[in-house]
Coordinates of C-alpha atoms in Angstrom, one line a residue:
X89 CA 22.1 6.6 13.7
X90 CA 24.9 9.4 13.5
X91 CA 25.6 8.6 9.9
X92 CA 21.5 9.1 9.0
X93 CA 21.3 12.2 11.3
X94 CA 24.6 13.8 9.5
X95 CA 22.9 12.8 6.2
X96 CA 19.7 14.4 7.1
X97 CA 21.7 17.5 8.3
X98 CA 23.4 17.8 5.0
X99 CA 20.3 17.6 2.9
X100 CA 18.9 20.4 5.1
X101 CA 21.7 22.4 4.9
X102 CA 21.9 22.2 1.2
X103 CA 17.9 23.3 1.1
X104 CA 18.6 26.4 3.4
X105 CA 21.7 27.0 0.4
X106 CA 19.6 27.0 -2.3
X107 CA 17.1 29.9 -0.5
X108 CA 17.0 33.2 -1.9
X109 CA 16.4 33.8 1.8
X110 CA 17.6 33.3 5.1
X111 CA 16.1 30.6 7.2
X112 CA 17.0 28.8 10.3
X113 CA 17.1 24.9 11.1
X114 CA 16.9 23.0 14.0
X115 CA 17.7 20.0 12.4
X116 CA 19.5 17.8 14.9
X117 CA 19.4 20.5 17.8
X118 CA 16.1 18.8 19.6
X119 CA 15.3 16.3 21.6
X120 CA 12.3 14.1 20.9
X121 CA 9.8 16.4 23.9
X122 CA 11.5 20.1 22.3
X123 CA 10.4 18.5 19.2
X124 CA 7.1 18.2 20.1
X125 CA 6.7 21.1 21.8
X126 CA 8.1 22.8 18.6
X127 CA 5.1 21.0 16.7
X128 CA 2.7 22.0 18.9
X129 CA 3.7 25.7 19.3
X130 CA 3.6 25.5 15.5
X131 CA 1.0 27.4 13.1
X132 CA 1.5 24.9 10.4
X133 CA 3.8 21.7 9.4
X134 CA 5.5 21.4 6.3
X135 CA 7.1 17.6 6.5
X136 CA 7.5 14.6 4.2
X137 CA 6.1 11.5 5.6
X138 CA 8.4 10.8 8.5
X139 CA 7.7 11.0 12.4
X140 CA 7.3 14.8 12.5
X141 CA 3.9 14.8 10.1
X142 CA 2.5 12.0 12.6
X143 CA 3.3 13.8 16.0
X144 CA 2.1 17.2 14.1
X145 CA -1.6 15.1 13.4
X146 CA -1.8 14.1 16.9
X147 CA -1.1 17.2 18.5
X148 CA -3.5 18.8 16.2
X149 CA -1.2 21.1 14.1
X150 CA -2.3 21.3 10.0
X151 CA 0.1 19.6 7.9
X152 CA 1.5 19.9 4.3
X153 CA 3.1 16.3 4.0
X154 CA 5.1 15.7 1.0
X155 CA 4.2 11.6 0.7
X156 CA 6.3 9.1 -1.6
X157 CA 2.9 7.1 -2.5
X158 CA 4.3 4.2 -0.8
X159 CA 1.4 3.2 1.4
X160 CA -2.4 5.2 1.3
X161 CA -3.2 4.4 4.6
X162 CA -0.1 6.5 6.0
X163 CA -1.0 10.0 5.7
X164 CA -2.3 12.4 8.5
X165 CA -5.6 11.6 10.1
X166 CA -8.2 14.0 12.3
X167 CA -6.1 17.1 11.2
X168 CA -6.2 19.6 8.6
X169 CA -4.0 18.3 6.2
X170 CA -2.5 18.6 2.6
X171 CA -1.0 15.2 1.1
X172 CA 1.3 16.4 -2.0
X173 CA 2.8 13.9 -4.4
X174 CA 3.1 13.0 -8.4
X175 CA 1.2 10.7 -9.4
X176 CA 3.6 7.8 -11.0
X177 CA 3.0 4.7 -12.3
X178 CA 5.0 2.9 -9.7
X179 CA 2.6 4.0 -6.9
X180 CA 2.2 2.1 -3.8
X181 CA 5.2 0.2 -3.6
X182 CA 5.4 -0.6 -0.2
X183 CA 9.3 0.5 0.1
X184 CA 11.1 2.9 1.6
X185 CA 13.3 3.7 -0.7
X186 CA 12.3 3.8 -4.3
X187 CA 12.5 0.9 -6.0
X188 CA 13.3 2.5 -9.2
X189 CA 15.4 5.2 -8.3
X190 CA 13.8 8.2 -9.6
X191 CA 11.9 9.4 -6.9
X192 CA 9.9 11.1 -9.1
X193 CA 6.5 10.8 -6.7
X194 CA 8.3 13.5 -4.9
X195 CA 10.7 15.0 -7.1
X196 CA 8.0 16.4 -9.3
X197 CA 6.3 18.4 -6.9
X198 CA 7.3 21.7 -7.5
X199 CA 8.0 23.8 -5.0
X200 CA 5.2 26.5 -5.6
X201 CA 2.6 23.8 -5.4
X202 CA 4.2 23.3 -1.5
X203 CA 3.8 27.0 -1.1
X204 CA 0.2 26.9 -2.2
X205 CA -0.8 24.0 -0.3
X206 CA 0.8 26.1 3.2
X207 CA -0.7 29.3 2.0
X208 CA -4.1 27.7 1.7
X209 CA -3.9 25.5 4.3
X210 CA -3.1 28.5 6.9
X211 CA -6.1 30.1 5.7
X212 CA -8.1 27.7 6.2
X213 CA -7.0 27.2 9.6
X214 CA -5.3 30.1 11.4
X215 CA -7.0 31.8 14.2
X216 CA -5.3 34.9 15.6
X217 CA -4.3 34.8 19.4
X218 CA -5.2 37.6 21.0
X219 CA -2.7 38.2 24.2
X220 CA -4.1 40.2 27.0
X221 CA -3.1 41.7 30.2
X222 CA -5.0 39.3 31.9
X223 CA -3.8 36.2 30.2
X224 CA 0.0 37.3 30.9
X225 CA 1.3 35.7 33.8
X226 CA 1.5 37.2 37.6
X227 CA 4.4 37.8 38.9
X228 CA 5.2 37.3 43.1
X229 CA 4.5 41.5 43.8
X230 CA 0.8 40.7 42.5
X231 CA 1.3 42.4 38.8
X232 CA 1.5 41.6 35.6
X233 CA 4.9 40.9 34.1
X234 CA 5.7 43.6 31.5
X235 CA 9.1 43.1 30.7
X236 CA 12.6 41.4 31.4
X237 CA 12.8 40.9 35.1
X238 CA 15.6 43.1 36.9
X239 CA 17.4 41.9 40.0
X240 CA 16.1 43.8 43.3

């Protein structure tokens, strides 16, 4: 498991240094409930087809998963959702790792088309939270927090 989790790390890492901007990871800093929690919490998921596009579906957060066409029925289900992928002849294979070695069902989505799907997928879905005073907790003197607590 430490050799997949390092791997998974590095192909993160090289992502974040091919970025014209700065971005932050957590890959490999969570545990399975911060995960979660992460998902929930989230506006939108963008995932290939691994644990993280599940858990975002059935906590109800949209999802932009980048699928390898190696089985239809494993896509998200009962959430606003955007499965991207090339179409290649090799579709369906039933592996997990490409049988061919080109990964092209993947490879071939272009990263704008990932952007669109997000863009248009937050549209479709985003409702703003409105905050107010009286959703914001109460604190033990009967008001409403404002700030950064200070020691009495």
């Amino acid at each position: 498991i430490e050799r997949w989790q390092a791997l998974r790390i590095g192909r993160v890492e090289s992502v974040r240094g091919a970025m014209r901007t700065s971005a932050y990871t957590l890959a490999g800093c969570l545990d399975f409930a911060e995960l979660c929690a992460v998902i929930e919490a989230a506006d939108l998921l963008v995932s290939n087809n691994t644990a993280p596009a599940h858990i975002a579906a059935a906590l109800g957060t949209p999802v932009v998963d980048l699928y390898a066409l190696t089985n239809p029925q494993h896509v998200p289900w009962r959430v606003p959702h955007r499965v991207l992928n090339h179409d290649v002849p090799c579709r369906y294979c039933y592996k997990s790792v490409c049988p061919v070695g080109h990964h092209d069902c993947l490879a071939r989505v272009a990263p704008a088309e990932v952007a669109d799907a997000a863009r248009a997928l937050l549209d479709a879905t985003f409702q703003p939270v409105r905050a107010t005073l009286s959703a914001l907790p109460v604190a033990s003197s009967g008001r409403h927090a404002s700030g950064p607590v200070q020691a009495s």
